[in-house]
mmCIF file of C-alpha atoms in Angstrom:
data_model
loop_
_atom_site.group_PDB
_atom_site.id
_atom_site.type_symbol
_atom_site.label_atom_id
_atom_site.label_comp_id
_atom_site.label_asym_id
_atom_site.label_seq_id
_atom_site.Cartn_x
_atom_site.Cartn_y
_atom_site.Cartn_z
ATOM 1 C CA UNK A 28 50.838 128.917 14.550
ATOM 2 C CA UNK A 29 48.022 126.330 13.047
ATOM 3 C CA UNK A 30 47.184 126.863 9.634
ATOM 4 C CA UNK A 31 44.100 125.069 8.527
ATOM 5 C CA UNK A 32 43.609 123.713 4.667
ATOM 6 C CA UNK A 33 39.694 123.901 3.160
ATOM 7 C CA UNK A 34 37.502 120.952 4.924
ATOM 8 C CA UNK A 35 37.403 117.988 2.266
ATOM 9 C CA UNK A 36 33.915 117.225 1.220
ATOM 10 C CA UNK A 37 34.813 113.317 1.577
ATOM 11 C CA UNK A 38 37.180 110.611 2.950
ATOM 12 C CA UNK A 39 37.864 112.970 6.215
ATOM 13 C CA UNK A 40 37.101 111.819 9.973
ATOM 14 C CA UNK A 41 34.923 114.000 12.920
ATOM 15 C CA UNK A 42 35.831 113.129 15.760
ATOM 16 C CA UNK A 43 35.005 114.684 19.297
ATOM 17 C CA UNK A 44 37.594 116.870 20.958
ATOM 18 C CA UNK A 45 38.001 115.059 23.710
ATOM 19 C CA UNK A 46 39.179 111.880 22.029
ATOM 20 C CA UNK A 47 42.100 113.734 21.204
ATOM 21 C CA UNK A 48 42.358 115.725 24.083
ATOM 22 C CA UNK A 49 42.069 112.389 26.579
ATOM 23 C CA UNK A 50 45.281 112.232 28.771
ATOM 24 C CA UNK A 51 44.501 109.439 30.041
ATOM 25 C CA UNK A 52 46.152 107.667 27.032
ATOM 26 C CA UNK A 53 49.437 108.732 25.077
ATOM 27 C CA UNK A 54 49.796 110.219 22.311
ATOM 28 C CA UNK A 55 51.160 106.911 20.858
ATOM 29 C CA UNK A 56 47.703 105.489 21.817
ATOM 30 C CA UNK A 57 45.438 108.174 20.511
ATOM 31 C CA UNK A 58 47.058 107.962 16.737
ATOM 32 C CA UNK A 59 46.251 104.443 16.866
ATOM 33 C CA UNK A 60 42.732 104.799 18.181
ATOM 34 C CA UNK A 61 42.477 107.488 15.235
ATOM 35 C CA UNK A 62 43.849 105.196 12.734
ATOM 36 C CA UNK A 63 41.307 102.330 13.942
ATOM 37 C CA UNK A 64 38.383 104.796 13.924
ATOM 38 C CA UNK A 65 39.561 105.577 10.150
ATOM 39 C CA UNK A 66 39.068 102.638 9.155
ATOM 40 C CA UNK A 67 35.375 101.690 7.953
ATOM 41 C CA UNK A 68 32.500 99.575 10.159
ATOM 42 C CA UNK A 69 33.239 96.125 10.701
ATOM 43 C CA UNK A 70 37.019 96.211 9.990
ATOM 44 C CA UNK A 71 38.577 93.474 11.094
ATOM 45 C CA UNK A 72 41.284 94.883 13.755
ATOM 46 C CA UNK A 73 44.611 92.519 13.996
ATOM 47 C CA UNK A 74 47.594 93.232 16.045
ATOM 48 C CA UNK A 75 49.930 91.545 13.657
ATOM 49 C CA UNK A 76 48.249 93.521 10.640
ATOM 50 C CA UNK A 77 49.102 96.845 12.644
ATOM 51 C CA UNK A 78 52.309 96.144 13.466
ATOM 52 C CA UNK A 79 52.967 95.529 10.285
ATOM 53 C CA UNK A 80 51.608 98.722 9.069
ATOM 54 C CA UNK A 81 53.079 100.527 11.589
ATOM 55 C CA UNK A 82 56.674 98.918 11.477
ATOM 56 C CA UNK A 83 56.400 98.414 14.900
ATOM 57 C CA UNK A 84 56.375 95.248 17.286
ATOM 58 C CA UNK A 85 53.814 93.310 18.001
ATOM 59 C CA UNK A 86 54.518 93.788 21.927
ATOM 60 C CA UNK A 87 53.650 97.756 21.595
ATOM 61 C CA UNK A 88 50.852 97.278 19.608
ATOM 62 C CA UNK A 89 49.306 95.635 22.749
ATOM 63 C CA UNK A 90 50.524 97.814 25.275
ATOM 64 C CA UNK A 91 48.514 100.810 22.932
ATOM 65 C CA UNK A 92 45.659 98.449 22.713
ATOM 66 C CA UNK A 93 46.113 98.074 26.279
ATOM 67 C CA UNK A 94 45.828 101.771 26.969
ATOM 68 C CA UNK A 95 42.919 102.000 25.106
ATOM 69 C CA UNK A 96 41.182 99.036 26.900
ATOM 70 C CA UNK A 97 41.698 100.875 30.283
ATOM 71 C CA UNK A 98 40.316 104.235 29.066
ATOM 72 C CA UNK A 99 37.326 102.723 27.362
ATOM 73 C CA UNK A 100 37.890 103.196 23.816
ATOM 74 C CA UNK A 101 38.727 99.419 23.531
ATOM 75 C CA UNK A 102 36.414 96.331 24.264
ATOM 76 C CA UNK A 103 38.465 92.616 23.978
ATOM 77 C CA UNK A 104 35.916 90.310 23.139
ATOM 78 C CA UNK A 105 36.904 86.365 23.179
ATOM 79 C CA UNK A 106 35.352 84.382 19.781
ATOM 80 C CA UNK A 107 34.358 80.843 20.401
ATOM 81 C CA UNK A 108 33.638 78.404 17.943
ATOM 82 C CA UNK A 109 32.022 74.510 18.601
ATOM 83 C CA UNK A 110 31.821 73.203 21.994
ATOM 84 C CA UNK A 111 32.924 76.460 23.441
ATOM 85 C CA UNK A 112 36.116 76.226 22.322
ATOM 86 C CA UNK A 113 38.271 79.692 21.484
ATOM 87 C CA UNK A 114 39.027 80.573 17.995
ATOM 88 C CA UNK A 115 39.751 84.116 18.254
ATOM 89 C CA UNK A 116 39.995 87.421 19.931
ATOM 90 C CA UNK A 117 37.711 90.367 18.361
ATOM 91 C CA UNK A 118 38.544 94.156 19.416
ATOM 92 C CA UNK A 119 35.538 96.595 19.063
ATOM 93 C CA UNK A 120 36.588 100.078 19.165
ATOM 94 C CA UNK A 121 34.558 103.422 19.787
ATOM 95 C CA UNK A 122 34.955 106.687 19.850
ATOM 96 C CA UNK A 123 32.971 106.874 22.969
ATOM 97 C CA UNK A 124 34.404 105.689 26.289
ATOM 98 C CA UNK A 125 32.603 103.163 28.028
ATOM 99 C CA UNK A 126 33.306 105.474 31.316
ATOM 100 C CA UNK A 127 31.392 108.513 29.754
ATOM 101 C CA UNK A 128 28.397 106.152 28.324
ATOM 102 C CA UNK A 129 28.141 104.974 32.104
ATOM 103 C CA UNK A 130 28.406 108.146 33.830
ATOM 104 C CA UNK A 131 25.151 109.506 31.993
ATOM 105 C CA UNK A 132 22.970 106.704 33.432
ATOM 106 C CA UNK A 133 21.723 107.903 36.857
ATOM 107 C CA UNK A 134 22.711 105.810 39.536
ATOM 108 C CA UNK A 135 19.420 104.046 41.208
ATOM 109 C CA UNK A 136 18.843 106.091 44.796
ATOM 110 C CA UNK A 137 20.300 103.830 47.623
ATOM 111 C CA UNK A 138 17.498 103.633 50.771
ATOM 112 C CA UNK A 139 17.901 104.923 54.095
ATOM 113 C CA UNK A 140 19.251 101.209 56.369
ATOM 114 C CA UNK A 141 19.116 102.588 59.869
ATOM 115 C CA UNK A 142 20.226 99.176 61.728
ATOM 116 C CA UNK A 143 17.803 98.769 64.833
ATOM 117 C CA UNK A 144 18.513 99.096 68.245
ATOM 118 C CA UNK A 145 20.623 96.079 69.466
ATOM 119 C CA UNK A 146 21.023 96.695 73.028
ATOM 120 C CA UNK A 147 21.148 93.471 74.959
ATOM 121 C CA UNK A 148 18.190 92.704 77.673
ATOM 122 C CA UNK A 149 19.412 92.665 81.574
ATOM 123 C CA UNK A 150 20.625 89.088 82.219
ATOM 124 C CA UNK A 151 21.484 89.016 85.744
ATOM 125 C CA UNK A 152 22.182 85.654 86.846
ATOM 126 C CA UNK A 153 20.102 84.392 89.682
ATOM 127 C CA UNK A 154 21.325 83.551 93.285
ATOM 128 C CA UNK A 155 22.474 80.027 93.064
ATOM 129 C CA UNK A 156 23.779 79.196 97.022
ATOM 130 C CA UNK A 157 23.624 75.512 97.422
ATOM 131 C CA UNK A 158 21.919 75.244 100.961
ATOM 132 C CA UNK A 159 23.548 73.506 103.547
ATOM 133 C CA UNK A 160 23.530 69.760 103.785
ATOM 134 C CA UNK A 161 24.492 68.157 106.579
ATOM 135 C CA UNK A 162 25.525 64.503 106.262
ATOM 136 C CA UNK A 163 24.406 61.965 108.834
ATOM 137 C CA UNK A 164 27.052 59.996 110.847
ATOM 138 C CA UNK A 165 28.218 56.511 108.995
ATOM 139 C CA UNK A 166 30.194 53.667 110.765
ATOM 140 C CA UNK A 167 32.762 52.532 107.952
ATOM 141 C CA UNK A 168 34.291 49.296 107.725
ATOM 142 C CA UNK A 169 38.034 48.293 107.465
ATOM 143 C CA UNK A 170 37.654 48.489 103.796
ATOM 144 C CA UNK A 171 35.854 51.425 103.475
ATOM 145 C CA UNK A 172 38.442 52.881 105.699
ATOM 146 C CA UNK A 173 41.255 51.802 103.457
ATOM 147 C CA UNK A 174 39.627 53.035 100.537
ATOM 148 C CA UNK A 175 38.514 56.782 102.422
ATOM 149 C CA UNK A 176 42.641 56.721 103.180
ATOM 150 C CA UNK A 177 43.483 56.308 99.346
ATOM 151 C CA UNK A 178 40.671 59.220 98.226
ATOM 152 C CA UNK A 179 42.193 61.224 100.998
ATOM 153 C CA UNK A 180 46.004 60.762 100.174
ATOM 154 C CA UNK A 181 44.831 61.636 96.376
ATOM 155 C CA UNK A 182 43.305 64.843 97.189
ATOM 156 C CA UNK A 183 46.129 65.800 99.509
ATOM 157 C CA UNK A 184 48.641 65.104 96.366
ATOM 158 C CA UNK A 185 46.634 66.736 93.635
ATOM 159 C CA UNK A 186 45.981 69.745 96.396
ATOM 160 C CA UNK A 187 49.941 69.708 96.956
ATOM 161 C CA UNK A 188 50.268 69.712 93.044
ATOM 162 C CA UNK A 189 48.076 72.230 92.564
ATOM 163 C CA UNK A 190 50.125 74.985 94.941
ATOM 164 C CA UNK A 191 53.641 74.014 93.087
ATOM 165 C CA UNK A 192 51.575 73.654 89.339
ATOM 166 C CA UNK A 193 50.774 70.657 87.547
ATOM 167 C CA UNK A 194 50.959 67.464 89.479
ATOM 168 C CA UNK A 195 53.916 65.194 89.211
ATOM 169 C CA UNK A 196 53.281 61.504 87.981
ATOM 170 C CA UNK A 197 55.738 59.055 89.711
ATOM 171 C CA UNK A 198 57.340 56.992 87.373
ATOM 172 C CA UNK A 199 59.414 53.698 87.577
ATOM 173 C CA UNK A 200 63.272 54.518 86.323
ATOM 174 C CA UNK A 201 63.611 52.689 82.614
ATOM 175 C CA UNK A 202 66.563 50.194 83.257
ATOM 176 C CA UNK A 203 69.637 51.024 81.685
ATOM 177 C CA UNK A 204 70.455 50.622 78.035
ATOM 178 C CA UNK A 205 72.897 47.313 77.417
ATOM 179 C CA UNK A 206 75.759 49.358 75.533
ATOM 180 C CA UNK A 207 78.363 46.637 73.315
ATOM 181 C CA UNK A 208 82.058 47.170 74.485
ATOM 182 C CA UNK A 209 85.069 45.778 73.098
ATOM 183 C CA UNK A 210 87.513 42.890 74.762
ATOM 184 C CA UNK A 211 90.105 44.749 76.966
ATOM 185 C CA UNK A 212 93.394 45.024 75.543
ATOM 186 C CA UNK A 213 94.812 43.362 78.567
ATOM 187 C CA UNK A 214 92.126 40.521 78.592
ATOM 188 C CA UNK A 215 93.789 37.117 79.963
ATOM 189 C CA UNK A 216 91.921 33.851 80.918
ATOM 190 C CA UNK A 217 89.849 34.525 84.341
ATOM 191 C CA UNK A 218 88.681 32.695 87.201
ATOM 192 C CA UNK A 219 84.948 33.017 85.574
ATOM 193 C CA UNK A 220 85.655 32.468 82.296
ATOM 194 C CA UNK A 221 88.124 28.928 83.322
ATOM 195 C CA UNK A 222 84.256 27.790 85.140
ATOM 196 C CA UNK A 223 82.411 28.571 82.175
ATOM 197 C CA UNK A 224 84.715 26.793 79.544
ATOM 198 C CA UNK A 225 84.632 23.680 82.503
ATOM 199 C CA UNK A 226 81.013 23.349 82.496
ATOM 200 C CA UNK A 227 80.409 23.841 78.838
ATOM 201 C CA UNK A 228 83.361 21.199 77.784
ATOM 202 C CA UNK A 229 85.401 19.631 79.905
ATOM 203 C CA UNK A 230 86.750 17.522 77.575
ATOM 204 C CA UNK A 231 88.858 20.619 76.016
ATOM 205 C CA UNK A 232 90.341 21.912 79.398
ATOM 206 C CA UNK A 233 94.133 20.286 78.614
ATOM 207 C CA UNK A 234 93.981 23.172 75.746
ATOM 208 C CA UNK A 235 92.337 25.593 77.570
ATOM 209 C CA UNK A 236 95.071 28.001 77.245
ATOM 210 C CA UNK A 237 95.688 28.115 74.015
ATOM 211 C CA UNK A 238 91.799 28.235 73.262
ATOM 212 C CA UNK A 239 91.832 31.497 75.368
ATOM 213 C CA UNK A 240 95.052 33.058 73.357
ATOM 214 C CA UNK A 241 93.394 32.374 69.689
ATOM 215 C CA UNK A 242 90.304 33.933 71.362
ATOM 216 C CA UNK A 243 91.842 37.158 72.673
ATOM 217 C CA UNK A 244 93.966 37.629 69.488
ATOM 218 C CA UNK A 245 90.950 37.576 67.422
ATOM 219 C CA UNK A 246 88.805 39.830 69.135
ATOM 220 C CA UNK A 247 91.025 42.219 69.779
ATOM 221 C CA UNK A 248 92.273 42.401 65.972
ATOM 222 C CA UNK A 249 88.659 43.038 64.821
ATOM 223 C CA UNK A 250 87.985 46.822 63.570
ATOM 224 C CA UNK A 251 84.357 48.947 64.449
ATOM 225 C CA UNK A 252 81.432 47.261 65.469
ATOM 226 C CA UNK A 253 82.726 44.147 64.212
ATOM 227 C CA UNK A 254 84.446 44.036 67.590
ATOM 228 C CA UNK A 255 81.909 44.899 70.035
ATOM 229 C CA UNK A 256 79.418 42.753 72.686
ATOM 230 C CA UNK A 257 77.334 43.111 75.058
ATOM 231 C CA UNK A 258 78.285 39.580 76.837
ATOM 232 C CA UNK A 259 81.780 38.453 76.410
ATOM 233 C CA UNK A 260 80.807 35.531 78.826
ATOM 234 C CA UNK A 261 78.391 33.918 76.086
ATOM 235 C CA UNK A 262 80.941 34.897 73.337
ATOM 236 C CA UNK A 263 83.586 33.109 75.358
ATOM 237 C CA UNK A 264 80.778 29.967 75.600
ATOM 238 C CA UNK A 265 80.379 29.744 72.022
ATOM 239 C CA UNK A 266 83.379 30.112 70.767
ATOM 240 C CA UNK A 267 84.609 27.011 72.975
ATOM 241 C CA UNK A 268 82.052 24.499 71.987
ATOM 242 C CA UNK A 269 83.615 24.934 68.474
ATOM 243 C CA UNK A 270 86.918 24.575 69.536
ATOM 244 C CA UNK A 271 88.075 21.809 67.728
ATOM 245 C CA UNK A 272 88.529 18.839 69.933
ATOM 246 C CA UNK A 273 92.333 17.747 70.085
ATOM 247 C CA UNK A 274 93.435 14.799 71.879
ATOM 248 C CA UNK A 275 96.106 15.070 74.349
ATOM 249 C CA UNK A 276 99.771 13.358 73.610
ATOM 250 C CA UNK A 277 101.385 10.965 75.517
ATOM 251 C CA UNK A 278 104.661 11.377 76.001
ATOM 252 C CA UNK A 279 107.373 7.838 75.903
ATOM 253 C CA UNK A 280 109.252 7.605 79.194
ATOM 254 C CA UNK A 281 112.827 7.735 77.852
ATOM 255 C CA UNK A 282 114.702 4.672 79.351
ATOM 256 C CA UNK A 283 118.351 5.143 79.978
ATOM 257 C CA UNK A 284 120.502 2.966 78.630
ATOM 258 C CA UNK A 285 122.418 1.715 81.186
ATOM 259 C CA UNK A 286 119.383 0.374 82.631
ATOM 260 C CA UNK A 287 118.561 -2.079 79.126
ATOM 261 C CA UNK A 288 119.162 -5.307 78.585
ATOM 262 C CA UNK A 289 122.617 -6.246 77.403
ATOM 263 C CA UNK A 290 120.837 -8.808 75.098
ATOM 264 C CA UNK A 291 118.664 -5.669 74.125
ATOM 265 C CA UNK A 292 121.425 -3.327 73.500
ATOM 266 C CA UNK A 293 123.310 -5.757 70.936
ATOM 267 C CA UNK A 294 120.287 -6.500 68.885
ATOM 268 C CA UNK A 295 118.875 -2.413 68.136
ATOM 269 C CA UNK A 296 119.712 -1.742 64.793
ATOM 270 C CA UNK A 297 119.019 2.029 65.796
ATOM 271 C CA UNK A 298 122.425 2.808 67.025
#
């Protein structure tokens, strides 16, 4: 049951029924748009104020404010100050909707666009039959006869091509990539390699040998890439001219000494 009290004579609010009755906002909403429209012209409307009126956050004072943007009741307007610069936000509220103040305008009549007639004119191509044309007999020359049987052998491979899909391109096999390996295990001094250190210094060949062991020791001790070549004949080359040059030893004919001197024998003090 809704009992009424006596109309006040002042400080009371009319507002239209279907402010209230609007579903399009919540109820939450329309006591705030009530409160705003309380409130006397050119009230200065602040979120922050209202929330703290309301004891409520700031956040769901925007969402109502919100609410009443989308139905109409609410217009954001942005305050600038010098150099267009923003200063402010102003809300203007009414107890109109801006829907409703639209809908009474009549709409301007929209004229009748029939689109013309767009059929395409007859464009039938016309005949086009190259006539015949018959070539006259030519004598060719060797050259020309070389060069007919290069055209010819061209056709006859792009015509080939053509049957089997695109035409192949011949090409030249890339040589072989030089890969590094390492010194065999079971590397010893070789016919090859005896010639090379010969020819590069002869003057080293009564040490050959051991010149070949100090070189297969180290290369075969040496870890990763440090260890591989791709010529171990030039390595070998190398590495003897900086062999170290050692001269050879001559070794003293040992005399026995039953064939010395007796004169000899009595005067060595190396008994």
């Amino acid at each position: 049951m809704i009992r009424r009290s006596a109309r006040p004579s002042s400080n009371y609010l009319v507002v239209s029924n279907s402010v209230v009755c609007d579903r399009r906002i919540s109820f939450a909403a329309g006591g705030l748009l009530l409160h705003l429209l309380s409130k006397p012209d050119h009230w200065e409307v602040s979120p922050s104020a209202l929330a703290k009126e309301a004891q409520e956050g700031r956040d769901k004072i925007y969402k109502l404010l919100g609410e009443l943007i989308d139905a109409g009741y609410c217009q954001r307007i942005t305050r600038r100050g010098e150099r267009g610069k923003i200063v402010g936000m102003d809300y203007e509220i009414s107890d109109t909707p801006i829907d409703s103040k639209s809908d009474s305008e009549p709409l301007p009549e929209k004229p009748d666009t029939v689109l013309p007639d767009t059929v395409l004119p007859d464009t039938v191509l016309p005949d086009t039959v190259l006539p015949d044309t018959v070539l006259p007999d030519r004598v060719f020359t060797t050259q020309e006869s070389k060069d007919t049987k290069k055209v010819t052998t061209l056709e006859n491979n792009q015509r080939e091509g053509g049957q089997g899909g695109a035409l192949a391109v011949r090409q030249e096999p890339a040589p072989p990539s030089k890969r590094g390996t390492r010194l065999p295990d079971d590397w010893q001094l070789t016919q090859e390699f005896y010639d090379e250190a010969a020819k590069t210094r002869p003057e080293v060949m009564h040490q050959i040998y051991d010149i070949a062991a100090s070189f297969g020791d180290y290369w075969k001790s040496q870890s990763g890439r440090q260890g591989v070549r791709c010529d171990w004949l030039a390595v070998w080359r190398n590495w003897v001219r900086r062999e170290k040059f050692i001269p050879p030893q001559r070794i003293a004919s040992k005399q026995r000494t039953r064939d010395r001197p007796i004169g000899e024998m009595l005067t060595d003090t190396g008994w």
